[in-house]
Each structure stands twice: as C-alpha cells, then as structure tokens.
PDB file of C-alpha atoms in Angstrom:
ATOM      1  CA  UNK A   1      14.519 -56.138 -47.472  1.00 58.00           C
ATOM      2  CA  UNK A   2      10.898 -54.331 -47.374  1.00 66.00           C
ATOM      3  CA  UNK A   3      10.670 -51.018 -45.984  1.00 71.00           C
ATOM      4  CA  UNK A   4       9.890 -50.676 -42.588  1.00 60.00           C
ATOM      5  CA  UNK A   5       6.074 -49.818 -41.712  1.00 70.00           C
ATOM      6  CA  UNK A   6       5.186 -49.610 -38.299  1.00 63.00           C
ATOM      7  CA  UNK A   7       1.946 -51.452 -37.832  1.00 72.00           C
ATOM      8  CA  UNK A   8       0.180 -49.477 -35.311  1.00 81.00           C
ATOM      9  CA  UNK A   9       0.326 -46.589 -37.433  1.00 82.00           C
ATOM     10  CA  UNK A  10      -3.431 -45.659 -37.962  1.00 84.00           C
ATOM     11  CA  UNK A  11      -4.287 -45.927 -34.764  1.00 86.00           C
ATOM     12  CA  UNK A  12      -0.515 -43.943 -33.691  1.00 86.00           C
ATOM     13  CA  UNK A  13      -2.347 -41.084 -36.108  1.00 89.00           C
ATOM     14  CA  UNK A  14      -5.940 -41.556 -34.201  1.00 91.00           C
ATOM     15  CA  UNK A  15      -4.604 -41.047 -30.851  1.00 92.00           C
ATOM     16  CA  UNK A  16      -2.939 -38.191 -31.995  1.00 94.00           C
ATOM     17  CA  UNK A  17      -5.580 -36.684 -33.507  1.00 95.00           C
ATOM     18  CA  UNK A  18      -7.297 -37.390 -30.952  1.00 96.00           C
ATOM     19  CA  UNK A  19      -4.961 -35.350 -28.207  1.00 96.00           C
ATOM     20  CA  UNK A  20      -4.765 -32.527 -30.368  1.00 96.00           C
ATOM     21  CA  UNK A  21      -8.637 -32.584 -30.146  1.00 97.00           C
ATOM     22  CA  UNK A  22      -8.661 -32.805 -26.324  1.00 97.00           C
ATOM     23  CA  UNK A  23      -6.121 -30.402 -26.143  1.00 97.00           C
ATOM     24  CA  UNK A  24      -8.179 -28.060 -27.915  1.00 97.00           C
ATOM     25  CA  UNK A  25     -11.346 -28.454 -25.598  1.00 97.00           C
ATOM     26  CA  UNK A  26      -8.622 -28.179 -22.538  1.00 97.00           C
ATOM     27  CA  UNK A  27      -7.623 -24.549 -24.005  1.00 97.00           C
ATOM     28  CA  UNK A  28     -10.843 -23.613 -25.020  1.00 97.00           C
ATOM     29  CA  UNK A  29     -12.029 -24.245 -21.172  1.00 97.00           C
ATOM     30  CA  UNK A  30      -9.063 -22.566 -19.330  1.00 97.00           C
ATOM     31  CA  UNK A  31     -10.134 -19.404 -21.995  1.00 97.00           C
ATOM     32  CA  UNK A  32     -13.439 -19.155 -20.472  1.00 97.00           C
ATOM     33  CA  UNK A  33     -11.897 -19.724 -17.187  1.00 97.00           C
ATOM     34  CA  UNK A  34      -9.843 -16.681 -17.464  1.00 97.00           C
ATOM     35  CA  UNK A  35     -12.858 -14.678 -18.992  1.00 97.00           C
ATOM     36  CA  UNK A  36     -14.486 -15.730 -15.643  1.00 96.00           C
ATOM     37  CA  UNK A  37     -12.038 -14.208 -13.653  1.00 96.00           C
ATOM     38  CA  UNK A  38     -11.887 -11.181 -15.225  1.00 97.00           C
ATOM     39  CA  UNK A  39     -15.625 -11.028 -14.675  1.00 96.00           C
ATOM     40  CA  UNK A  40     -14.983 -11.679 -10.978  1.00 96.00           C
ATOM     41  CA  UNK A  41     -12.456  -9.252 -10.827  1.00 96.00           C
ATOM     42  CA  UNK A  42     -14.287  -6.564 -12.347  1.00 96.00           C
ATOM     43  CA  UNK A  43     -17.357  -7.593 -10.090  1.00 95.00           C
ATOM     44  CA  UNK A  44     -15.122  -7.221  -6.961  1.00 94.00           C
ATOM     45  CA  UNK A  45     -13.748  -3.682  -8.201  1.00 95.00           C
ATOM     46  CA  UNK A  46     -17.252  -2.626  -8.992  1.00 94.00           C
ATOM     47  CA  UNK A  47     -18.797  -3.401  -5.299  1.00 92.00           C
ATOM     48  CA  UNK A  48     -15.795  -1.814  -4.045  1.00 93.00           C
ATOM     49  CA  UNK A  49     -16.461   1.081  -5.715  1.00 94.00           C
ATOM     50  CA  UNK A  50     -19.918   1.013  -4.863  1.00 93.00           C
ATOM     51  CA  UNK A  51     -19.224   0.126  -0.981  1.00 91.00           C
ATOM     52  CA  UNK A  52     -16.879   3.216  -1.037  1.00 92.00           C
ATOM     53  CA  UNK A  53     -19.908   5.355  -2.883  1.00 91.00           C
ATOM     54  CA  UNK A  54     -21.959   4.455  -0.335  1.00 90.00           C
ATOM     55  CA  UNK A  55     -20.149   4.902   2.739  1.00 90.00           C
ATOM     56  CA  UNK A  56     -19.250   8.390   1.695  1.00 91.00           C
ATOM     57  CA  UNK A  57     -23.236   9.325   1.257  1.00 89.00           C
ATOM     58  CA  UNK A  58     -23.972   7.771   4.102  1.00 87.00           C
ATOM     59  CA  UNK A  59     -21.169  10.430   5.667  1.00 88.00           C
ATOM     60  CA  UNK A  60     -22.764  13.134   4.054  1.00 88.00           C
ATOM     61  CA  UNK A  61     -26.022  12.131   4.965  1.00 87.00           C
ATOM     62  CA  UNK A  62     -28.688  10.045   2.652  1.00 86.00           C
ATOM     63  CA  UNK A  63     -31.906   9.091   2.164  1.00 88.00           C
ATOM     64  CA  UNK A  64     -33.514   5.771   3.043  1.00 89.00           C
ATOM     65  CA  UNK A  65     -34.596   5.225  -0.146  1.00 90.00           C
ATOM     66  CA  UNK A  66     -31.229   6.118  -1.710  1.00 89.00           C
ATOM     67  CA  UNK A  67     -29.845   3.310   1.672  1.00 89.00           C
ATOM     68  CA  UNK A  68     -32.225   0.609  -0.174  1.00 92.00           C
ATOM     69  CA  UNK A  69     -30.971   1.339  -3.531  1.00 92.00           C
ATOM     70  CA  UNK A  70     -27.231   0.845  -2.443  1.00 89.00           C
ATOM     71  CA  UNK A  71     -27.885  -2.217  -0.787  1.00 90.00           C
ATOM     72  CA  UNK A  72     -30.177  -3.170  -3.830  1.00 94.00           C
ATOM     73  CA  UNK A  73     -27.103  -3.063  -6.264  1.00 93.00           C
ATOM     74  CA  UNK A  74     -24.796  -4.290  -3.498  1.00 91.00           C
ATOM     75  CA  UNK A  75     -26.933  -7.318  -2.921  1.00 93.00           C
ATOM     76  CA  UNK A  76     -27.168  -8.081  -6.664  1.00 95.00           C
ATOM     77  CA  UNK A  77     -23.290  -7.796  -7.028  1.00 93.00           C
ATOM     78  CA  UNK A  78     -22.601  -9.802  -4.067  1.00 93.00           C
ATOM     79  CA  UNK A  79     -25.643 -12.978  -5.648  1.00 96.00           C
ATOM     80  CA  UNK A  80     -23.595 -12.442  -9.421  1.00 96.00           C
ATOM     81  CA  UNK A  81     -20.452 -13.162  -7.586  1.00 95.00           C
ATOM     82  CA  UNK A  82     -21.878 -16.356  -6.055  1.00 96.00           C
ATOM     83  CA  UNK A  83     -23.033 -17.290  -9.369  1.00 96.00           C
ATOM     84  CA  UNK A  84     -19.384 -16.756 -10.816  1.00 96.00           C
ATOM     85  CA  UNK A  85     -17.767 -18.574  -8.026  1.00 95.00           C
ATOM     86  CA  UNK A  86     -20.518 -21.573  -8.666  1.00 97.00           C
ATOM     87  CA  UNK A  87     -19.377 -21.288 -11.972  1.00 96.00           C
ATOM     88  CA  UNK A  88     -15.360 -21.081 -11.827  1.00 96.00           C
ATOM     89  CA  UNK A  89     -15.926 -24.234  -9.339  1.00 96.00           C
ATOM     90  CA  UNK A  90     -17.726 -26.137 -11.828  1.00 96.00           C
ATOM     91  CA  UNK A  91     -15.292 -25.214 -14.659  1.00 97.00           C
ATOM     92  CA  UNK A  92     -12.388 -26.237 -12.710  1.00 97.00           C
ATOM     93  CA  UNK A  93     -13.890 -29.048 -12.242  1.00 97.00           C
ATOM     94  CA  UNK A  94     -14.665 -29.671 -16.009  1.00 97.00           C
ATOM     95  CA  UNK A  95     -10.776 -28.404 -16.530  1.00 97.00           C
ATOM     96  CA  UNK A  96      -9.658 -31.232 -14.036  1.00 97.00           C
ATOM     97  CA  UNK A  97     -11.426 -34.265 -16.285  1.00 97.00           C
ATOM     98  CA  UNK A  98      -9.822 -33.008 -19.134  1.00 97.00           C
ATOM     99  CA  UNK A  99      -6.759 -32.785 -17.876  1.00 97.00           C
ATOM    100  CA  UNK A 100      -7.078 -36.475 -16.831  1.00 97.00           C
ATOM    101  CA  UNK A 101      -8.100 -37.273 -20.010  1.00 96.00           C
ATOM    102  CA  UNK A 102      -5.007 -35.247 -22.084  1.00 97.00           C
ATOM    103  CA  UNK A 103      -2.512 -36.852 -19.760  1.00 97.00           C
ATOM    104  CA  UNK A 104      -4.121 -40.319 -20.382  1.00 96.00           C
ATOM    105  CA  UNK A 105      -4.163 -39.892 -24.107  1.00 96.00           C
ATOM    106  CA  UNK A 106      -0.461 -38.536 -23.761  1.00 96.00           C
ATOM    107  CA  UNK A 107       0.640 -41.153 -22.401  1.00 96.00           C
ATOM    108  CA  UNK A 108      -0.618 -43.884 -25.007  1.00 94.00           C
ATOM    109  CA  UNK A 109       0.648 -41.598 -27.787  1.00 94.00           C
ATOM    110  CA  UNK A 110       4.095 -41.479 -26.422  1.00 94.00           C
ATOM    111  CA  UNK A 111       3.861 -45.371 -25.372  1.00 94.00           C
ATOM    112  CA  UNK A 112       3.207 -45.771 -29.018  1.00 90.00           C
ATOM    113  CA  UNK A 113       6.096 -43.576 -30.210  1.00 90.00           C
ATOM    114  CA  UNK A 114       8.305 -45.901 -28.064  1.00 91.00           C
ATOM    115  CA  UNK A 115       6.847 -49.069 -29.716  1.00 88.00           C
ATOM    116  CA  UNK A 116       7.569 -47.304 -32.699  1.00 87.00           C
ATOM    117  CA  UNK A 117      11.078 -46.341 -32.420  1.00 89.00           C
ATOM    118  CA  UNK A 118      11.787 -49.923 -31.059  1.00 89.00           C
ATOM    119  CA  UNK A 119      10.145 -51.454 -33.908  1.00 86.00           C
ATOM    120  CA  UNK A 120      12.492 -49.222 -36.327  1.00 87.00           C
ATOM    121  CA  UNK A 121      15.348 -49.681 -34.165  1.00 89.00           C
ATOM    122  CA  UNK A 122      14.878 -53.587 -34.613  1.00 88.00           C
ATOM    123  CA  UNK A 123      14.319 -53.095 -38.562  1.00 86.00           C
ATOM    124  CA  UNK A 124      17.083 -51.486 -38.961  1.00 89.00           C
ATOM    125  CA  UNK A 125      18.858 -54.055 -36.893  1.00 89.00           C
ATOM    126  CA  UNK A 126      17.481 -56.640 -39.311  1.00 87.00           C
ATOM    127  CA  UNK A 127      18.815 -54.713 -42.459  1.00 88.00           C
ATOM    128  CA  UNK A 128      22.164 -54.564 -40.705  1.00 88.00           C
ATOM    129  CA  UNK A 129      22.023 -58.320 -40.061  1.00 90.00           C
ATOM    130  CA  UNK A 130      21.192 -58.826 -43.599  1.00 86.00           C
ATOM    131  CA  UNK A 131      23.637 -56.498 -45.316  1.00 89.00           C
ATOM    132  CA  UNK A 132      26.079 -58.065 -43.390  1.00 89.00           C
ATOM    133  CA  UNK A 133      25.278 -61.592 -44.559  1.00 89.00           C
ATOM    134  CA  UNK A 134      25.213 -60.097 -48.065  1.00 88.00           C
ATOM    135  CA  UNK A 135      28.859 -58.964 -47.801  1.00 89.00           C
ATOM    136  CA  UNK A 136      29.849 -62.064 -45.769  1.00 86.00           C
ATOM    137  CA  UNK A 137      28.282 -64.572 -48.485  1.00 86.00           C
ATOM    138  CA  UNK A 138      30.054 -61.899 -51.139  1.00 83.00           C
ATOM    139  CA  UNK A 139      33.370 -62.693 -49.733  1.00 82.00           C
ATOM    140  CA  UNK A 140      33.144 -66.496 -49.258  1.00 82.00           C
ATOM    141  CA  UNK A 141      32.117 -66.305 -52.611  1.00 79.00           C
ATOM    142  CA  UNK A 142      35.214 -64.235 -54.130  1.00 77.00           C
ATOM    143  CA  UNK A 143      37.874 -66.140 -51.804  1.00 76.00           C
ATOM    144  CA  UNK A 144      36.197 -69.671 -53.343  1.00 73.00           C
ATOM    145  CA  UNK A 145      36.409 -68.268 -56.711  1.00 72.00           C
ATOM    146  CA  UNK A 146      39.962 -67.683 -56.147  1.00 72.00           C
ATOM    147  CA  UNK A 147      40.982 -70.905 -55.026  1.00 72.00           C
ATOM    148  CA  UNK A 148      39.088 -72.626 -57.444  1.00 66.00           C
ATOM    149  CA  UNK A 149      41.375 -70.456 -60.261  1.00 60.00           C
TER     150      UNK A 149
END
C-alpha cells in the first residue's frame, strides 16, 4: 500500500504561512497600540503636571503673559491628545480587521487539519483492511495446503 499523502497539503502549508503572516501584522499593530498609550499616558501626566504648575502661579500671583503661555502649552497638550485618541481609534479599528481576518484564516487552517487527520485516519483504515486480507488470504492458503497434503 502507498504511503499516505494528504492532498491538500500545499495549500494546508499556504494557509499557514499565511496566518503566521497575519499574525505577525496583528502583533506588530497591538505594539504600536501600546506605544500609543504610553504616549497618552505620559501626555495626560504631563498636562497634569502642568495644570498643577499653573494653578499654583496663578496662587502666587502671575503675569498675563506667563497666563497665555500656560494655556499655550495646555492647549497644545490637550490638540496632541486629540490627535492620539484619533489615532488609537483608527488603530483599533485596523486591529479589529485583522483580527477578523486571523480568525478567518484560523479557521480554514484547522478545517484543513481535520480533513487531514480524517484522511489519515481513513488510510490507515485502508492499510488495516488490507493487512487483514493479507493474513486472511495467508491462512486460507496454509489450511488448503494442509488438506491438500
């Protein structure tokens, strides 16, 4: 009997490839998702910092020019958050397709893996079947032999 070879096995190895691929883009986008959030997170300590700066010159008394350069680096904080936020949206977005698309190709490659293991369970079934017959036409074989001595 020939050795078993599934038949689907080229394109088994594509679609493999091809997750490991998609899985790659997938980690490579939730990376610069976390970078992101560090950025936001930094950006959020830093106005913080800079609202608390502020309110305690304002309590010590200030000048207006020193007011408009608070709110000057306040209001550019505030418009690069936006921008981040616009941004993390956008890559979660991006993050969700792919996610789709990893789950789609994970579920062909493991619908082929099943096809596969079937199609080796019924070779091996096959080889049973045959060995079997082997042995059976073996001993019809001997027992004829003997009664023909």
């Amino acid at each position: 009997m020939k050795k078993f070879q599934f038949t689907l096995e080229k394109l088994w190895e594509y679609k493999k490839m091809q997750l490991d691929k998609e899985k790659l883009i997938l980690a490579g986008l939730n990376s610069k998702k976390m970078e992101l959030d560090k950025k936001i997170n930094e950006n959020l300590r830093l106005a913080d910092r800079l609202d608390n700066e502020f309110r305690e010159a304002l309590r010590l008394g200030i000048t207006a020019l020193k007011i408009r350069g608070f709110r000057f680096q306040i209001e550019q904080l505030h418009r690069q958050l936006e921008s981040f936020q616009k941004e993390k949206g956008s890559l979660k977005t991006l993050i969700s397709r792919q996610m789709t698309a990893v789950i789609g190709l994970s579920r062909e490659v493991s619908q082929m893996e099943s096809l596969h293991d079937r199609q080796r369970e019924e070779h091996k079934a096959l080889i049973a079947k045959a060995e079997e017959l082997r042995i059976e036409e073996f001993v019809l074989a001997r027992s004829f032999r003997k009664k023909v001595i």
